mmCIF file of C-alpha atoms in Angstrom:
data_model
loop_
_atom_site.group_PDB
_atom_site.id
_atom_site.type_symbol
_atom_site.label_atom_id
_atom_site.label_comp_id
_atom_site.label_asym_id
_atom_site.label_seq_id
_atom_site.Cartn_x
_atom_site.Cartn_y
_atom_site.Cartn_z
ATOM 1 C CA MET A 23 37.900 3.242 -33.289
ATOM 2 C CA GLY A 24 38.516 1.902 -30.122
ATOM 3 C CA LEU A 25 35.744 0.375 -28.417
ATOM 4 C CA VAL A 26 33.489 1.912 -26.357
ATOM 5 C CA GLU A 27 33.383 1.014 -22.998
ATOM 6 C CA PRO A 28 29.564 0.062 -21.508
ATOM 7 C CA PRO A 29 28.032 2.500 -18.904
ATOM 8 C CA GLU A 30 29.072 1.107 -15.454
ATOM 9 C CA LEU A 31 25.580 0.502 -13.893
ATOM 10 C CA PRO A 32 24.539 2.069 -10.554
ATOM 11 C CA THR A 33 24.340 -1.072 -8.879
ATOM 12 C CA HIS A 34 23.413 0.542 -5.696
ATOM 13 C CA GLU A 35 19.528 1.478 -7.174
ATOM 14 C CA ILE A 36 19.653 -2.732 -8.976
ATOM 15 C CA GLN A 37 17.272 -4.820 -7.031
ATOM 16 C CA ALA A 38 19.117 -8.452 -6.859
ATOM 17 C CA ASP A 39 17.427 -11.181 -8.248
ATOM 18 C CA ILE A 40 17.140 -8.806 -11.730
ATOM 19 C CA ILE A 41 21.367 -9.248 -11.649
ATOM 20 C CA PRO A 42 23.444 -11.313 -10.395
ATOM 21 C CA GLY A 43 20.899 -12.972 -8.692
ATOM 22 C CA PHE A 44 20.063 -14.301 -5.959
ATOM 23 C CA ARG A 45 21.058 -17.949 -6.337
ATOM 24 C CA ARG A 46 23.562 -19.312 -8.201
ATOM 25 C CA ARG A 47 24.263 -22.542 -9.558
ATOM 26 C CA GLN A 48 25.998 -24.275 -6.803
ATOM 27 C CA ASP A 49 23.308 -23.197 -4.177
ATOM 28 C CA VAL A 50 21.286 -25.823 -4.450
ATOM 29 C CA ASP A 51 19.795 -25.759 -1.068
ATOM 30 C CA TYR A 52 18.443 -21.480 -1.209
ATOM 31 C CA ALA A 53 14.747 -21.419 -1.976
ATOM 32 C CA GLN A 54 12.279 -18.645 -2.572
ATOM 33 C CA HIS A 55 9.012 -17.328 -1.532
ATOM 34 C CA PHE A 56 6.776 -14.801 -2.625
ATOM 35 C CA LEU A 57 4.834 -13.015 -0.484
ATOM 36 C CA LEU A 58 1.881 -11.137 -3.019
ATOM 37 C CA LEU A 59 -0.202 -8.400 -0.972
ATOM 38 C CA SER A 60 -2.828 -6.024 -0.851
ATOM 39 C CA VAL A 61 -3.413 -3.142 0.582
ATOM 40 C CA ARG A 62 -5.701 -3.113 2.686
ATOM 41 C CA ASP A 63 -4.087 0.436 4.957
ATOM 42 C CA ARG A 64 -2.772 3.492 2.499
ATOM 43 C CA THR A 65 -0.393 4.951 6.088
ATOM 44 C CA LYS A 66 0.596 2.334 7.174
ATOM 45 C CA ALA A 67 1.479 0.539 4.257
ATOM 46 C CA ARG A 68 3.621 3.424 3.278
ATOM 47 C CA ALA A 69 5.111 3.258 6.671
ATOM 48 C CA GLU A 70 6.230 -0.279 6.617
ATOM 49 C CA LEU A 71 7.183 0.145 2.517
ATOM 50 C CA ALA A 72 9.532 2.739 4.204
ATOM 51 C CA ALA A 73 11.185 -0.218 6.679
ATOM 52 C CA LEU A 74 11.691 -2.110 4.479
ATOM 53 C CA LEU A 75 13.557 -0.346 2.051
ATOM 54 C CA PRO A 76 16.611 -0.424 3.529
ATOM 55 C CA GLU A 77 15.559 -4.735 3.697
ATOM 56 C CA LEU A 78 16.652 -4.768 0.426
ATOM 57 C CA THR A 79 19.391 -7.151 -1.690
ATOM 58 C CA THR A 80 20.278 -4.852 -3.987
ATOM 59 C CA ALA A 81 23.041 -6.169 -6.845
ATOM 60 C CA ALA A 82 26.077 -4.273 -4.997
ATOM 61 C CA ALA A 83 24.794 -6.443 -2.080
ATOM 62 C CA ALA A 84 25.045 -9.405 -3.483
ATOM 63 C CA VAL A 85 28.118 -9.432 -5.362
ATOM 64 C CA ARG A 86 30.203 -12.150 -4.042
ATOM 65 C CA PRO A 87 33.906 -14.421 -5.179
ATOM 66 C CA PRO A 88 33.571 -17.069 -7.177
ATOM 67 C CA GLY A 89 32.653 -19.926 -5.093
ATOM 68 C CA GLY A 90 31.944 -18.022 -1.791
ATOM 69 C CA PRO A 91 28.158 -18.558 0.080
ATOM 70 C CA ALA A 92 24.848 -16.507 -1.009
ATOM 71 C CA ARG A 93 23.564 -14.556 1.809
ATOM 72 C CA SER A 94 21.501 -16.321 4.682
ATOM 73 C CA THR A 95 18.348 -14.209 3.060
ATOM 74 C CA SER A 96 17.971 -11.708 0.254
ATOM 75 C CA THR A 97 14.923 -9.127 0.346
ATOM 76 C CA ASN A 98 13.616 -8.290 -3.469
ATOM 77 C CA VAL A 99 10.061 -6.259 -4.084
ATOM 78 C CA GLY A 100 7.675 -5.550 -7.575
ATOM 79 C CA PHE A 101 4.750 -3.502 -7.662
ATOM 80 C CA THR A 102 2.335 -3.450 -9.875
ATOM 81 C CA PHE A 103 0.370 -0.230 -11.937
ATOM 82 C CA ALA A 104 -2.685 -1.055 -9.339
ATOM 83 C CA GLY A 105 -0.837 -1.466 -6.157
ATOM 84 C CA LEU A 106 0.770 2.169 -7.335
ATOM 85 C CA ARG A 107 -2.454 3.461 -7.457
ATOM 86 C CA GLU A 108 -3.456 2.159 -3.898
ATOM 87 C CA LEU A 109 -0.271 3.489 -2.141
ATOM 88 C CA SER A 110 0.614 7.112 -4.387
ATOM 89 C CA PRO A 111 -3.212 8.261 -6.225
ATOM 90 C CA ASN A 112 -2.321 12.023 -6.490
ATOM 91 C CA ALA A 113 1.681 10.891 -8.098
ATOM 92 C CA GLY A 114 -0.152 10.995 -11.310
ATOM 93 C CA LEU A 115 0.838 7.719 -12.226
ATOM 94 C CA ASP A 116 -1.540 7.507 -15.161
ATOM 95 C CA ASP A 117 0.871 10.463 -17.501
ATOM 96 C CA ALA A 118 3.907 8.722 -15.804
ATOM 97 C CA PHE A 119 3.572 5.331 -17.708
ATOM 98 C CA ALA A 120 1.317 7.287 -20.368
ATOM 99 C CA ASP A 121 3.062 5.077 -22.657
ATOM 100 C CA HIS A 122 3.411 0.780 -21.010
ATOM 101 C CA ALA A 123 -0.492 0.471 -21.640
ATOM 102 C CA ALA A 124 0.716 -3.332 -21.386
ATOM 103 C CA PHE A 125 1.762 -2.810 -17.411
ATOM 104 C CA ARG A 126 -1.515 -0.156 -16.321
ATOM 105 C CA ALA A 127 -3.596 -3.205 -18.266
ATOM 106 C CA GLY A 128 -1.717 -6.098 -15.777
ATOM 107 C CA LEU A 129 -1.405 -9.562 -16.738
ATOM 108 C CA ALA A 130 -4.651 -10.609 -15.891
ATOM 109 C CA GLN A 131 -6.469 -8.469 -18.148
ATOM 110 C CA ARG A 132 -4.239 -8.705 -20.904
ATOM 111 C CA SER A 133 -4.130 -13.046 -20.571
ATOM 112 C CA ARG A 134 -7.432 -12.617 -21.755
ATOM 113 C CA GLN A 135 -6.948 -10.789 -25.081
ATOM 114 C CA GLN A 136 -4.766 -12.900 -28.330
ATOM 115 C CA VAL A 137 -1.941 -12.016 -29.660
ATOM 116 C CA GLU A 138 -1.067 -12.728 -33.280
ATOM 117 C CA PHE A 139 2.408 -14.510 -35.877
ATOM 118 C CA GLU A 140 2.950 -11.667 -38.485
ATOM 119 C CA GLN A 141 4.551 -14.902 -39.931
ATOM 120 C CA GLN A 142 1.632 -17.528 -39.389
ATOM 121 C CA GLY A 143 -1.434 -15.627 -39.220
ATOM 122 C CA ALA A 144 -2.628 -16.814 -35.626
ATOM 123 C CA ARG A 145 -4.183 -16.062 -33.207
ATOM 124 C CA PHE A 146 -3.811 -18.102 -29.336
ATOM 125 C CA ASP A 147 -4.520 -17.126 -26.128
ATOM 126 C CA LEU A 148 -1.596 -15.109 -24.902
ATOM 127 C CA LEU A 149 -1.985 -17.299 -20.982
ATOM 128 C CA GLY A 150 -6.014 -18.425 -21.058
ATOM 129 C CA SER A 151 -8.279 -17.304 -18.323
ATOM 130 C CA PRO A 152 -7.081 -15.669 -15.094
ATOM 131 C CA ASP A 153 -9.754 -18.192 -13.857
ATOM 132 C CA GLY A 154 -7.618 -21.573 -14.795
ATOM 133 C CA TRP A 155 -4.207 -20.166 -12.581
ATOM 134 C CA ARG A 156 -3.478 -22.093 -9.314
ATOM 135 C CA LEU A 157 -1.641 -19.981 -6.611
ATOM 136 C CA VAL A 158 0.129 -22.421 -4.018
ATOM 137 C CA ASP A 159 1.163 -21.548 -0.873
ATOM 138 C CA SER A 160 2.298 -24.134 2.406
ATOM 139 C CA ASP A 161 -0.361 -25.920 2.516
ATOM 140 C CA THR A 162 -1.897 -27.330 -0.843
ATOM 141 C CA ASP A 163 0.932 -29.254 -2.292
ATOM 142 C CA ALA A 164 0.387 -32.343 -1.453
ATOM 143 C CA ASN A 165 3.366 -33.433 -2.930
ATOM 144 C CA GLY A 166 5.918 -31.200 -1.441
ATOM 145 C CA GLU A 167 9.020 -32.296 0.499
ATOM 146 C CA ASN A 168 8.690 -30.598 4.111
ATOM 147 C CA MET A 169 11.079 -28.167 4.751
ATOM 148 C CA ARG A 170 10.344 -26.455 8.375
ATOM 149 C CA ASP A 171 7.690 -25.296 9.796
ATOM 150 C CA GLY A 172 4.915 -25.052 6.266
ATOM 151 C CA MET A 173 7.532 -23.769 4.364
ATOM 152 C CA THR A 174 7.309 -27.135 1.505
ATOM 153 C CA ARG A 175 9.483 -27.386 -1.137
ATOM 154 C CA ARG A 176 7.996 -27.400 -4.795
ATOM 155 C CA VAL A 177 8.702 -27.371 -8.684
ATOM 156 C CA VAL A 178 7.387 -24.128 -10.282
ATOM 157 C CA ARG A 179 5.746 -23.690 -13.273
ATOM 158 C CA ALA A 180 5.358 -20.414 -13.598
ATOM 159 C CA VAL A 181 6.005 -16.715 -11.884
ATOM 160 C CA LEU A 182 3.812 -14.329 -12.865
ATOM 161 C CA THR A 183 3.898 -11.114 -13.156
ATOM 162 C CA LEU A 184 0.558 -10.164 -11.548
ATOM 163 C CA GLY A 185 -1.462 -7.034 -11.759
ATOM 164 C CA GLY A 186 -5.525 -6.126 -11.173
ATOM 165 C CA ARG A 187 -7.096 -8.553 -9.777
ATOM 166 C CA ILE A 188 -6.563 -12.328 -9.583
ATOM 167 C CA GLY A 189 -9.639 -14.604 -8.389
ATOM 168 C CA ARG A 190 -12.892 -17.459 -9.494
ATOM 169 C CA ARG A 191 -14.956 -15.070 -6.859
ATOM 170 C CA ALA A 192 -17.401 -12.306 -8.029
ATOM 171 C CA ASP A 193 -14.481 -9.705 -5.893
ATOM 172 C CA PRO A 194 -11.163 -10.883 -6.643
ATOM 173 C CA VAL A 195 -8.540 -9.970 -4.765
ATOM 174 C CA ALA A 196 -6.715 -7.103 -5.773
ATOM 175 C CA ILE A 197 -2.650 -7.650 -5.965
ATOM 176 C CA HIS A 198 -0.535 -4.502 -5.211
ATOM 177 C CA ALA A 199 2.881 -5.689 -4.601
ATOM 178 C CA VAL A 200 5.426 -8.952 -4.817
ATOM 179 C CA LEU A 201 7.674 -9.332 -2.265
ATOM 180 C CA ASN A 202 9.860 -11.739 -3.337
ATOM 181 C CA LEU A 203 12.180 -13.539 -0.473
ATOM 182 C CA GLY A 204 15.617 -15.700 -0.501
ATOM 183 C CA GLY A 205 16.906 -18.176 2.843
ATOM 184 C CA ARG A 206 20.250 -19.247 1.987
ATOM 185 C CA THR A 207 18.397 -22.823 3.625
ATOM 186 C CA GLY A 208 14.757 -23.402 3.604
ATOM 187 C CA GLY A 209 14.913 -22.613 7.644
ATOM 188 C CA ASP A 210 16.687 -19.048 6.726
ATOM 189 C CA LEU A 211 14.043 -18.738 4.709
ATOM 190 C CA ALA A 212 11.056 -20.154 6.827
ATOM 191 C CA ASP A 213 12.281 -17.465 9.593
ATOM 192 C CA HIS A 214 12.189 -14.880 6.822
ATOM 193 C CA VAL A 215 9.075 -15.137 5.650
ATOM 194 C CA ALA A 216 7.748 -14.964 9.012
ATOM 195 C CA ALA A 217 9.424 -12.158 10.134
ATOM 196 C CA ILE A 218 8.180 -9.723 6.717
ATOM 197 C CA ARG A 219 4.528 -10.891 7.569
ATOM 198 C CA THR A 220 5.109 -9.789 10.153
ATOM 199 C CA ALA A 221 7.160 -6.489 9.513
ATOM 200 C CA VAL A 222 4.095 -6.068 7.005
ATOM 201 C CA ALA A 223 0.871 -6.776 8.700
ATOM 202 C CA GLY A 224 0.250 -3.631 9.132
ATOM 203 C CA GLY A 225 -0.527 -2.114 6.426
ATOM 204 C CA PHE A 226 -1.055 -4.952 3.847
ATOM 205 C CA ALA A 227 -3.063 -8.134 3.863
ATOM 206 C CA VAL A 228 -1.018 -11.501 2.107
ATOM 207 C CA VAL A 229 -3.346 -12.990 -0.324
ATOM 208 C CA CYS A 230 -0.342 -15.550 -0.803
#
């Protein structure tokens, strides 16, 4: 019996930070920045996303020969379930994601739930209360190494795919989309972040 060939992946439809990744081990100066967005004008937000679509970095575009340099900039985007509903309220998303309760609930809500190891019988909080999460930006890390124009290099202890609402206020902010931006150097990244912030300023509020 011969080996079954694995199916060819549609790399033009897969974002690059899933495979093969924005950076390689040798890309010591590569930097990434995450923009957490909240929709404030649905029509403008949809138009801005449509304009951003050709700029998204696909897996096919990120392929490079061994030792080759990384792309000068990269852009990927992700949405929370709340974000999809805000952008497309009549798309029947509840039915489409009926089997994906975790995604629909979002991380902020699920973190308050407890999980149990069947073998040990122990229960513990998944991630604890979101009230204890700290969202850092370019102005809050006193120990960061200055990169350029307010961009800061810092140790990131966790990257969260957020859903629902975050914050300690009575009216916490809804996170609808996350832009994952990369740059070959800190300077490349600073310019890229500034350009993307401008590109989405009409339809989105930048939460962090």
